[in-house]
Amino acid sequence: MTVETGPNRDDNDDNTVLIANRGEIAVRIVRTLRRLGMRSVAIYSDGDPDSTHVTVADDAVRVGGARLADSYLDADAIIAAAQRSGAGMIHPGYGFLSENASFARACAEAGLVFVGPPPEAIEAMGDKISAKATVAEAGVPLLPGFAETSGQAMSDGDFAAAASDVGFPLLIKPSAGGGGKGMRIVQSAEDLAAATAAARREAKAAFGDATLLVERLLQRPRHIEVQVLADRHGNVVHLGERECSLQRRHQKIVEEAPSPLLTEEQRAEMGAAAVAAARACNYVGAGTVEFIVASPDPYSDQASAQPLEYSFLEMNTRLQVEHPVTEAVVTVDGSPVDLVELQLRVAAGEPLPFSQERIVLHGHAVEARIYAEDPANDFLPTGGPVLLLHEPDLPGVRVDSGISVGETVTTSYDPMLAKLVTKAENRPAALARMDRALSAYTLLGCGTNVDFLRRLLRHPEVRSAHLSTELTEQVRADVLPSTAVHPPLECYVAAAIGRQLSLHRESPSGNRFALPDGWRLGERAETTWRFQGTTDSAPVPVHLRPDDTAPAGRAFDATVADTRLGRVMVDRCAAGTELRLTFEESSVRYQHAESDGEIWLGRDGATWRLREARRLPSLRVNETVADGTVRSPMPGTVLSVAVPPNSHVEAGSALMVVEAMKMEHTITAPVSGVLTQLSAHPGTTVAMDAVLAVITPDPQNPDPERSTSSHEEHTP
């Protein structure tokens, strides 16, 4: 591969690529570089010096402090790191600076090849309003709507009149930025003013630009995107489409290729529109043209006869998170494609090595994104140490991962940890393979969405491909695992047995009377353990009586609370990470790990965290004080505190803002009363369930409802 020289190339190595990213995408880029015989250079901050992407790269360079602004968003520091390392190319991955035109220009000025499109293309497609104007001239269909001039807000009257002309329902969104930030759905004219004001505030805070774009809201919309590739020689092709309709908070969680909605003719039509959009902005490199598609009523007799209605949504001028599903189904002359390799070759000035006619789609692929989040708690971010990690090693399954055992998942970075991709001959087989892959994935120490994904992909509407961007929210109650809040009784038994066996390992030759296994001079007594599923849940007692007919630690008679489960046989693997419990009529396996008084258990994609309860709870001087305890619903950093100590607050009023993984959450008062204790201050790092404040309730409100967070997503 040869790289075209720039004005200030100096001695930079054309065979060395600095990856201006982290996590799974950095690891994935390293994989391609290694196959091509190219040298990889990772960057890291003070917050992740031992992360997996650092250890797998050939070299690594520190770029700054733990804050994003001081490291992964510091363009000058990254360019300086590339020059120090001798890199000739910078691959931005996705997120961070990947769609920053100024960064692309700075790379060129420093004599570095930016593995991405020209700055002009990034600018043309980075602003939704200018992007729509650009593609409209190329004949790409658009949704009815209107847009404000950048930096010039319309008057309330003009805005209302324009909205009325388009017709309700409407979708308001910021012209700059993406990821669902600042978006508002407006069902009627009465809701317009409040929604517009809120959208402006969030757009200004998130992107520094309050300019708004308004479009007609489609009912049951589907999100379908087309992968495009373009070189510097005027060649542009598309590599089929991806269905990205399964989302939460306007962000994708499951993607598949090809879309089960499109026919071959429709695929060719949308592909041609995507190519036209890429040509309109003189695009170079790998990019994605996103369309919103009107989904026909799946239960209508005329569904198959309805024409395809699609409109341009936006263009992502970078590699997409979901690019592996395209790689899984696309072949050129029978061989698979590597989009990262093609990015590198195009950036080096090479022409595309194939034409549209040689591209063939075969089979079906599904991708599931594994996030550090709690679906049962409104998808709030989680975090914690990676105590145990088991990733599936199965035929037809690809794992793109950015974590390893021993790392700590923090709220400083994006919550996506890994992606599972399955490939099969058809969609049902690919979904079945994904179900097996998710059931084989276990991460202990940090809560994830794996069990939720498995249940979502089993839902009849998903299986039948009746998809829309609203579907996840519509079926959310059906697919939320009830065992996440109320663990099965067998979990408590496994936790108790695991804890008891761990004490044997800790003290193999110590005082026999010190081990709490019921041993005594005579008949063995039962041992009682107490565990909590959450901080506020009542402790659940587990009674274990050793079975004298089996070797020590191999059999117990188990009772959970008042339910006797009977005789339990125990088998533990040599590594100590797996427990197999055999009850009278069933046998279950648990992955098992312990840390700081917490017991983590995993099985079939589901995980549970149990805390060992204190035997003697601390005395409370005033029981009502506990009712006013304000806890953090997730690990994160306190950004601001709205009220000083000893202030009177009303139930539901804002107390503080906690930031976690680029999302801000307002913590509200659970009761009316006096803020008698304030433990959190701006800049404080807090753990999940950490006490942030205590409110002494008003006498007239002795039994308040507990609710400490609005869970409303604000600025990134």
XYZ file of C-alpha atoms in Angstrom:
716
model
C 0.000 0.000 0.000
C 1.399 3.395 -0.944
C 0.357 6.671 0.649
C 0.236 9.948 -1.232
C 2.572 12.489 0.312
C 1.347 15.697 1.886
C 2.973 19.104 2.334
C 4.680 18.338 5.654
C 5.248 14.604 5.647
C 8.663 14.739 7.351
C 9.726 11.234 8.394
C 6.324 9.815 9.273
C 5.974 6.116 8.523
C 3.339 5.336 5.911
C 3.093 1.820 7.347
C 2.161 3.050 10.850
C -1.380 4.000 11.834
C -2.311 5.819 15.026
C -5.808 4.873 16.181
C -7.520 7.938 17.657
C -10.050 5.888 19.573
C -10.405 3.236 22.250
C -12.435 0.149 23.170
C -13.713 -2.442 20.761
C -13.330 -0.361 17.595
C -9.649 0.260 18.341
C -9.124 -3.472 18.902
C -10.962 -4.215 15.653
C -8.760 -1.774 13.687
C -5.625 -3.336 15.199
C -6.788 -6.705 13.897
C -6.868 -5.477 10.298
C -3.564 -3.610 10.620
C -1.891 -6.745 11.929
C -3.232 -8.801 9.026
C -1.892 -6.206 6.591
C 1.509 -6.148 8.276
C 1.088 -2.536 9.401
C 2.162 -1.104 12.753
C -0.567 0.060 15.139
C -0.253 2.821 17.735
C -2.929 3.181 20.415
C -3.629 6.256 22.496
C -4.756 6.281 26.105
C -5.623 8.654 28.915
C -4.907 8.596 32.618
C -8.297 6.928 32.976
C -7.538 3.797 30.920
C -3.764 3.123 30.681
C -4.226 -0.639 31.001
C -7.236 -1.057 28.726
C -7.414 -3.890 26.215
C -6.923 -1.642 23.182
C -3.632 -0.474 24.706
C -2.333 -3.968 25.340
C -3.175 -5.365 21.883
C -1.601 -2.531 19.869
C 2.055 -2.600 18.860
C 2.716 0.689 20.679
C 0.752 3.132 22.801
C 1.052 6.845 23.580
C -0.487 8.816 26.455
C -2.495 11.829 25.296
C -3.763 13.401 28.513
C -5.886 13.224 31.634
C -8.918 11.088 32.331
C -11.415 13.699 31.112
C -12.454 13.289 27.476
C -11.710 16.925 26.712
C -8.143 16.409 27.924
C -7.452 13.245 25.956
C -9.607 11.620 23.279
C -11.106 14.980 22.238
C -7.807 16.882 22.317
C -6.933 17.142 18.627
C -3.581 18.821 19.244
C -2.480 16.151 21.704
C -3.482 13.357 19.324
C -1.638 14.870 16.377
C 1.435 15.402 18.561
C 1.198 11.756 19.646
C 1.075 10.643 16.016
C 4.158 12.676 15.193
C 6.057 11.358 18.221
C 5.198 7.781 17.311
C 6.173 8.223 13.654
C 2.686 7.417 12.380
C 1.833 8.495 8.867
C -1.917 7.857 9.125
C -4.621 8.483 11.744
C -7.712 6.287 11.873
C -10.424 7.992 13.952
C -12.772 4.987 14.325
C -16.228 6.307 15.219
C -17.326 8.861 17.775
C -14.819 11.261 19.331
C -13.157 13.208 16.453
C -14.208 10.954 13.571
C -16.665 13.521 12.124
C -14.733 16.633 13.062
C -13.764 18.588 9.955
C -11.290 20.739 11.871
C -9.453 17.629 13.036
C -9.309 16.276 9.483
C -7.800 19.583 8.313
C -5.323 19.618 11.187
C -4.151 16.145 10.221
C -3.484 17.262 6.644
C -1.645 20.378 7.823
C 0.563 18.177 10.013
C 1.385 15.918 7.071
C -0.779 13.067 8.359
C -3.275 11.072 6.299
C -6.747 11.201 7.854
C -8.498 7.867 7.224
C -11.825 9.420 6.397
C -13.567 11.796 4.005
C -12.389 15.302 3.033
C -13.211 18.059 5.528
C -15.613 19.623 3.034
C -17.676 16.419 2.879
C -17.759 16.180 6.669
C -19.018 19.762 6.880
C -21.591 19.289 4.149
C -23.088 16.227 5.836
C -22.408 17.174 9.460
C -25.171 19.767 9.531
C -28.571 18.185 8.922
C -29.949 21.251 7.173
C -27.094 21.652 4.711
C -27.006 17.877 4.198
C -30.643 17.827 3.145
C -30.124 20.749 0.795
C -27.119 18.990 -0.745
C -28.822 15.645 -1.375
C -32.081 17.256 -2.527
C -30.244 18.705 -5.506
C -29.200 15.144 -6.383
C -32.828 13.977 -6.376
C -32.717 12.069 -3.085
C -36.207 12.050 -1.474
C -36.773 14.081 1.698
C -39.467 14.177 4.378
C -41.760 17.222 4.426
C -40.430 19.771 6.895
C -38.566 23.009 7.383
C -35.350 24.269 8.954
C -34.060 27.381 10.606
C -31.114 29.310 9.237
C -28.019 28.503 11.224
C -27.743 30.828 14.202
C -31.027 32.606 13.396
C -33.973 31.283 15.367
C -37.426 31.751 13.855
C -39.986 33.738 15.807
C -42.565 31.733 17.730
C -45.259 32.799 15.302
C -43.301 31.893 12.174
C -42.244 28.583 13.711
C -45.842 27.700 14.589
C -47.078 28.653 11.130
C -44.427 26.565 9.398
C -45.212 23.624 11.676
C -48.899 23.905 10.844
C -48.098 23.833 7.111
C -46.134 20.577 7.526
C -48.814 19.003 9.719
C -48.717 17.087 12.971
C -47.273 14.895 14.397
C -43.805 16.432 14.058
C -40.270 15.560 15.042
C -38.063 18.441 16.227
C -34.317 17.854 16.366
C -31.090 19.861 16.479
C -29.484 20.601 13.149
C -26.078 19.790 14.628
C -25.259 16.558 16.428
C -27.065 13.264 16.649
C -27.618 10.263 18.911
C -31.146 11.393 19.764
C -29.978 14.332 21.865
C -32.499 17.174 21.950
C -35.145 15.385 19.888
C -38.807 16.059 20.678
C -41.992 14.491 19.317
C -44.867 16.958 19.039
C -48.340 15.510 18.634
C -50.333 18.750 18.499
C -50.031 22.525 18.164
C -50.677 22.915 21.890
C -47.438 21.084 22.709
C -45.286 22.912 20.167
C -44.029 25.888 22.192
C -42.830 23.855 25.203
C -41.194 21.193 23.022
C -39.426 23.793 20.893
C -38.017 25.594 23.929
C -36.763 22.341 25.442
C -35.181 21.241 22.153
C -33.375 24.588 21.843
C -31.978 24.345 25.367
C -30.641 20.832 24.897
C -29.277 21.548 21.421
C -27.405 24.586 22.689
C -26.016 22.711 25.686
C -25.070 19.580 23.740
C -23.769 20.999 20.464
C -23.318 24.726 21.009
C -25.928 25.415 18.328
C -29.663 25.862 18.996
C -30.670 25.721 15.313
C -33.610 23.359 14.825
C -34.860 21.119 12.048
C -38.492 19.999 11.870
C -39.856 17.030 9.916
C -43.115 15.177 9.556
C -43.145 12.259 11.992
C -43.726 8.913 10.340
C -45.818 6.301 12.096
C -44.069 2.938 12.669
C -40.859 4.233 11.040
C -38.014 1.943 10.149
C -34.370 2.979 10.151
C -32.504 1.570 7.161
C -29.017 2.654 6.162
C -26.880 1.986 3.106
C -23.125 1.447 3.225
C -21.233 3.394 0.561
C -17.591 3.455 -0.534
C -15.967 6.123 -2.677
C -12.413 6.722 -3.851
C -10.520 9.774 -5.090
C -10.922 8.663 -8.700
C -14.683 9.192 -8.965
C -15.770 5.616 -8.203
C -18.706 5.187 -5.807
C -20.433 1.925 -4.897
C -22.885 0.727 -2.266
C -22.627 -2.524 -0.325
C -26.273 -3.097 0.450
C -28.260 -1.973 3.452
C -28.593 -2.593 7.169
C -31.815 -2.663 9.175
C -31.278 -0.584 12.342
C -34.833 -0.215 13.646
C -34.341 -1.834 17.064
C -33.303 1.111 19.218
C -33.558 2.491 22.734
C -33.350 6.234 23.458
C -32.954 6.796 19.685
C -29.748 4.732 19.730
C -29.306 1.401 17.999
C -28.943 -1.848 19.928
C -29.530 -4.476 17.204
C -28.735 -4.304 13.489
C -29.042 -6.801 10.671
C -28.159 -7.144 7.016
C -29.868 -7.244 4.674
C -33.137 -5.619 5.738
C -36.000 -8.142 5.794
C -38.269 -5.405 4.395
C -36.651 -4.751 1.022
C -36.944 -6.572 -2.269
C -33.998 -6.734 -4.666
C -35.525 -3.934 -6.721
C -36.026 -1.721 -3.673
C -32.486 -2.470 -2.520
C -31.123 -1.307 -5.858
C -33.295 1.842 -5.738
C -32.173 2.855 -2.243
C -28.580 1.954 -3.056
C -28.666 4.250 -6.081
C -30.060 7.068 -3.920
C -27.232 6.563 -1.404
C -24.626 6.683 -4.161
C -26.197 9.900 -5.461
C -25.987 11.421 -1.956
C -22.304 10.475 -1.706
C -21.526 11.959 -5.108
C -23.387 15.154 -4.214
C -20.853 15.992 -1.496
C -17.780 14.618 -3.332
C -17.439 11.904 -0.735
C -14.292 9.804 -0.291
C -13.966 6.745 1.949
C -16.476 4.600 3.817
C -19.736 6.278 4.790
C -23.338 5.496 5.572
C -26.451 7.121 4.153
C -29.358 6.731 6.560
C -32.982 6.633 5.472
C -36.226 6.657 7.372
C -38.725 4.284 5.818
C -42.486 4.184 6.229
C -43.246 0.679 7.435
C -46.399 -0.818 5.964
C -49.027 -2.124 8.369
C -47.905 -5.745 8.787
C -51.465 -6.895 9.461
C -52.984 -5.226 6.418
C -54.058 -7.406 3.511
C -52.461 -4.825 1.222
C -49.114 -4.644 3.079
C -47.106 -6.344 0.331
C -48.656 -4.130 -2.338
C -47.838 -0.828 -0.636
C -45.045 1.114 -2.383
C -41.771 1.763 -0.570
C -41.654 5.236 0.961
C -38.206 6.304 2.102
C -36.585 9.645 2.865
C -33.045 10.828 3.529
C -32.295 11.111 7.242
C -28.585 11.925 7.457
C -25.152 10.743 6.366
C -22.561 9.426 8.788
C -19.160 10.360 7.423
C -17.247 7.566 9.137
C -17.160 3.868 9.837
C -20.348 2.711 11.565
C -20.566 0.651 14.733
C -22.631 -1.903 12.831
C -20.264 -2.319 9.873
C -19.548 -6.014 10.757
C -22.982 -7.160 9.551
C -22.156 -5.747 6.127
C -18.781 -7.497 6.156
C -20.578 -10.723 7.073
C -22.922 -10.793 4.058
C -21.034 -8.936 1.304
C -18.679 -10.753 -1.026
C -16.730 -9.608 -4.066
C -15.985 -12.407 -6.504
C -16.789 -14.826 -3.675
C -14.393 -13.277 -1.152
C -15.397 -11.292 1.965
C -14.635 -7.588 2.318
C -12.846 -5.755 5.131
C -14.168 -2.205 5.379
C -11.240 -1.010 7.489
C -8.782 -2.284 4.894
C -10.761 -0.562 2.155
C -10.726 2.670 4.182
C -6.955 2.478 4.463
C -6.479 1.781 0.753
C -8.765 4.627 -0.300
C -7.017 6.999 2.112
C -3.714 5.948 0.566
C -5.004 7.069 -2.828
C -5.767 3.647 -4.316
C -8.873 3.176 -6.487
C -11.644 0.872 -5.328
C -10.653 -2.681 -6.319
C -14.142 -3.622 -7.556
C -17.219 -2.245 -9.310
C -20.886 -2.409 -8.295
C -21.562 -5.415 -10.519
C -19.104 -7.624 -8.613
C -20.740 -7.067 -5.214
C -23.011 -9.880 -4.023
C -24.974 -10.248 -0.781
C -25.243 -13.760 0.621
C -26.985 -15.014 3.757
C -28.108 -12.986 6.748
C -26.240 -11.390 9.672
C -27.371 -9.960 13.003
C -25.412 -7.763 15.412
C -26.242 -7.194 19.089
C -24.539 -4.408 21.022
C -23.555 -5.238 24.593
C -23.834 -2.178 26.803
C -22.912 -1.498 30.427
C -26.441 -0.505 31.355
C -29.420 -1.645 33.404
C -32.549 -2.182 31.259
C -34.666 -2.626 34.407
C -33.557 0.813 35.603
C -34.442 2.808 32.477
C -31.191 1.715 30.770
C -29.086 3.799 33.145
C -25.331 3.221 32.848
C -23.642 0.740 35.148
C -19.972 0.070 35.800
C -17.591 -1.989 37.859
C -14.653 -4.381 37.652
C -14.582 -7.132 35.044
C -14.314 -10.074 37.445
C -15.112 -12.785 34.912
C -15.565 -12.644 31.144
C -16.675 -15.522 28.966
C -17.195 -14.678 25.292
C -18.783 -17.225 22.938
C -16.496 -19.228 20.678
C -19.064 -20.748 18.335
C -19.322 -21.368 14.569
C -20.752 -18.401 12.700
C -20.220 -16.021 15.643
C -17.916 -12.996 15.601
C -17.042 -11.106 18.782
C -15.723 -7.546 18.609
C -14.730 -6.795 22.188
C -12.799 -4.085 23.967
C -12.579 -5.404 27.524
C -10.615 -8.005 29.481
C -10.680 -9.491 32.955
C -9.073 -7.136 35.451
C -10.256 -3.926 33.797
C -12.780 -1.592 35.373
C -15.694 -0.298 33.333
C -16.072 3.365 34.238
C -18.638 5.988 33.372
C -16.000 8.173 31.713
C -16.520 6.592 28.292
C -19.225 5.190 26.054
C -21.131 2.293 27.671
C -20.765 -0.084 24.696
C -18.449 -2.939 25.667
C -18.670 -5.425 22.813
C -20.648 -6.595 19.794
C -21.798 -10.089 18.901
C -22.336 -10.802 15.205
C -23.905 -13.985 13.850
C -24.075 -15.140 10.234
C -26.279 -17.865 8.746
C -27.985 -18.798 5.509
C -31.228 -17.033 6.452
C -32.697 -14.708 9.061
C -34.311 -17.314 11.364
C -31.047 -19.237 11.515
C -29.048 -16.067 12.217
C -31.438 -15.136 15.047
C -31.233 -18.642 16.498
C -27.445 -18.480 16.371
C -27.560 -15.080 18.113
C -29.708 -16.538 20.865
C -27.075 -19.208 21.493
C -24.273 -16.639 21.378
C -25.977 -14.342 23.904
C -26.702 -17.265 26.228
C -22.988 -18.146 26.137
C -21.826 -14.599 26.949
C -21.099 -13.883 30.603
C -19.652 -10.754 32.185
C -19.566 -10.600 35.984
C -18.783 -7.467 37.962
C -20.655 -5.008 35.740
C -24.331 -5.089 34.795
C -25.109 -5.442 31.076
C -28.095 -5.658 28.719
C -27.347 -9.203 27.493
C -30.428 -10.872 28.979
C -32.623 -8.033 27.701
C -31.215 -8.450 24.190
C -31.880 -12.160 24.272
C -35.487 -11.644 25.315
C -36.002 -8.846 22.781
C -34.771 -10.971 19.893
C -37.131 -13.753 20.951
C -40.187 -11.482 20.835
C -42.747 -12.503 18.168
C -42.754 -9.047 16.562
C -38.987 -9.210 16.088
C -39.060 -12.800 14.877
C -41.674 -11.899 12.276
C -39.667 -8.795 11.208
C -42.490 -6.386 12.100
C -39.900 -3.808 13.092
C -39.970 -0.077 13.834
C -37.891 2.383 15.811
C -40.713 2.408 18.396
C -40.897 -1.350 18.845
C -38.367 -1.726 21.666
C -40.261 0.734 23.843
C -43.605 -0.828 22.938
C -42.540 -4.333 23.992
C -40.222 -3.239 26.778
C -42.486 -4.432 29.592
C -42.769 -7.846 27.926
C -39.024 -8.404 27.570
C -37.653 -6.922 30.786
C -36.392 -9.889 32.812
C -38.323 -10.074 36.075
C -35.462 -12.038 37.645
C -33.252 -8.934 37.379
C -35.198 -7.449 40.292
C -36.245 -10.701 41.992
C -33.538 -13.344 41.563
C -34.710 -16.980 41.483
C -34.349 -18.922 44.723
C -31.591 -21.060 43.226
C -29.458 -17.896 42.914
C -29.547 -17.368 46.653
C -28.531 -20.988 47.212
C -25.657 -20.654 44.737
C -24.495 -17.436 46.419
C -24.537 -19.037 49.849
C -22.725 -22.187 48.726
C -20.179 -20.164 46.759
C -19.523 -17.968 49.788
C -19.159 -20.956 52.070
C -16.791 -22.787 49.728
C -14.697 -19.637 49.315
C -14.097 -19.583 53.066
C -12.761 -23.118 52.838
C -10.270 -21.964 50.204
C -9.261 -18.928 52.239
C -8.499 -21.005 55.314
C -7.540 -24.551 54.183
C -5.572 -25.397 57.329
C -6.834 -22.845 59.831
C -8.974 -23.196 62.914
C -11.695 -25.740 62.114
C -14.130 -23.974 64.422
C -13.655 -20.697 62.502
C -15.324 -22.009 59.330
C -19.080 -21.267 59.269
C -20.119 -24.610 57.806
C -21.921 -26.001 60.807
C -19.113 -28.330 61.887
C -19.117 -29.243 65.582
C -18.285 -32.141 67.883
C -21.426 -34.057 67.148
C -24.205 -33.491 64.615
C -23.588 -30.624 62.173
C -25.688 -27.509 62.557
C -27.042 -25.409 59.749
C -25.331 -22.207 58.573
C -27.400 -19.148 57.727
C -26.388 -16.595 55.113
C -28.311 -13.449 54.283
C -28.255 -11.722 50.898
C -29.830 -8.648 49.351
C -30.621 -8.195 45.679
C -30.582 -4.383 45.974
C -29.636 -1.879 48.648
C -33.248 -1.332 49.676
C -34.453 -4.941 49.487
C -35.021 -6.996 52.602
C -32.309 -9.582 53.349
C -33.178 -13.107 52.240
C -31.945 -15.836 54.614
C -30.427 -18.994 53.165
C -30.091 -21.968 55.502
C -27.546 -24.650 54.582
C -27.283 -27.877 56.532
C -24.348 -30.075 55.423
C -25.248 -33.570 54.259
C -23.077 -35.998 56.254
C -23.526 -38.729 53.643
C -21.434 -36.762 51.092
C -17.853 -35.402 51.214
C -17.473 -32.030 52.945
C -18.821 -29.189 50.829
C -20.415 -31.501 48.239
C -24.025 -31.686 49.446
C -26.396 -29.559 51.524
C -30.004 -29.379 52.539
C -31.080 -25.878 51.445
C -33.902 -23.610 52.575
C -34.431 -20.081 51.212
C -36.569 -17.954 53.529
C -39.476 -20.311 54.204
C -39.080 -22.425 51.060
C -37.241 -25.712 51.405
C -35.449 -26.672 48.190
C -34.198 -29.985 49.528
C -30.901 -31.725 48.903
C -28.418 -29.902 46.680
C -25.348 -31.588 45.226
C -22.429 -29.246 44.458
C -19.759 -29.513 41.800
C -17.195 -26.754 41.346
C -14.800 -26.520 38.426
C -11.076 -26.447 39.091
C -10.754 -22.745 38.290
C -13.364 -21.948 40.905
C -15.467 -19.834 38.550
C -18.322 -22.262 37.883
C -20.798 -23.863 40.248
C -23.080 -26.709 39.215
C -25.991 -27.317 41.556
C -28.043 -30.463 41.201
C -31.426 -30.374 42.882
C -33.827 -33.278 43.084
C -35.284 -32.672 39.620
C -32.970 -30.215 37.899
C -29.364 -29.162 37.429
C -28.157 -25.596 36.869
C -24.734 -24.090 36.172
C -23.657 -20.682 37.379
C -20.586 -18.662 36.570
C -19.468 -17.264 39.908
C -17.280 -14.408 41.159
C -16.914 -12.430 44.382
C -15.669 -8.937 45.139
C -16.007 -6.591 48.116
C -18.878 -8.451 49.728
C -20.765 -8.876 46.463
C -21.496 -12.214 44.839
C -21.999 -12.228 41.075
C -23.733 -15.110 39.327
C -24.299 -15.671 35.617
C -26.326 -18.202 33.641
C -27.670 -18.310 30.077
C -26.891 -14.643 29.448
C -28.486 -13.407 32.683
C -26.501 -12.095 35.639
C -27.349 -11.352 39.247
C -25.561 -9.301 41.872
C -26.214 -10.201 45.512
C -24.805 -8.437 48.542
C -24.064 -10.208 51.768
C -26.275 -8.464 54.322
C -24.933 -7.360 57.660
C -26.183 -9.549 60.476
C -26.819 -6.572 62.808
C -28.088 -3.531 60.907
C -26.981 -0.193 62.276
C -29.458 1.477 64.617
C -31.366 4.433 63.249
C -32.020 7.338 65.537
C -34.807 8.635 63.348
C -36.399 6.144 60.998
C -37.866 8.891 58.818
C -34.373 10.096 57.949
C -33.779 6.879 56.011
C -36.919 7.568 53.978
C -35.256 10.779 52.775
C -31.984 9.160 51.789
C -30.978 10.149 48.252
C -28.828 7.573 46.474
C -27.126 7.655 43.101
C -28.989 5.463 40.585
C -25.726 4.788 38.699
C -21.972 5.280 39.036
C -20.853 8.652 37.728
C -19.619 12.148 38.500
C -21.557 14.932 40.208
C -21.656 17.900 37.821
C -23.669 20.382 39.838
C -25.630 20.773 43.092
C -28.741 22.921 42.941
C -29.423 23.591 46.645
C -27.212 24.253 49.688
C -27.350 22.251 52.941
C -30.137 23.023 55.438
C -32.398 24.238 52.642
C -36.051 23.258 52.449
C -36.831 21.244 49.307
C -40.036 20.000 47.751
C -40.565 16.418 46.623
C -39.577 16.113 42.972
C -37.424 19.233 42.922
C -33.951 19.029 41.381
C -31.115 18.449 43.837
C -28.125 17.764 41.604
C -26.976 16.456 38.228
C -24.917 13.288 37.891
C -23.105 12.525 34.609
C -22.433 8.983 33.461
C -21.133 7.835 30.085
C -21.868 11.084 28.249
C -25.401 11.371 29.683
C -26.616 13.690 32.409
C -29.290 12.680 34.909
C -31.148 14.971 37.264
C -31.437 13.615 40.800
C -34.629 14.791 42.502
C -35.834 14.960 46.085
C -37.802 11.858 47.117
C -39.660 13.776 49.846
C -40.373 17.300 51.001
C -38.231 18.392 53.918
C -34.910 19.861 54.997
C -31.634 18.888 53.334
C -29.837 17.939 56.554
C -26.909 16.114 54.925
C -25.134 16.733 51.613
C -22.407 14.208 50.785
C -21.894 15.069 47.115
C -20.202 18.102 45.602
C -19.350 19.075 41.994
C -16.567 16.838 40.760
C -17.282 14.050 43.251
C -17.093 10.545 41.771
C -19.888 8.381 43.144
C -20.660 4.674 43.013
C -24.045 3.156 42.303
C -26.298 3.423 45.391
C -23.874 5.863 47.045
C -25.588 8.197 49.502
C -25.673 11.666 47.950
C -27.827 13.469 50.486
C -30.301 12.987 53.316
C -33.574 14.876 53.620
C -35.428 15.009 56.943
C -39.048 14.733 55.810
C -41.713 17.213 56.829
C -43.892 15.902 59.676
C -46.936 15.848 57.423
C -45.190 13.504 54.984
C -44.172 10.485 57.088
C -44.446 7.845 54.393
C -43.014 9.261 51.142
C -42.671 7.492 47.862
C -39.043 6.756 47.010
C -37.954 8.293 43.719
C -34.547 9.893 43.421
C -33.976 10.429 39.718
C -35.929 11.835 36.840
C -33.832 9.655 34.508
C -34.237 12.320 31.847
C -31.387 12.340 29.362
C -29.832 15.745 28.901
C -26.565 16.793 27.332
C -23.669 14.488 26.467
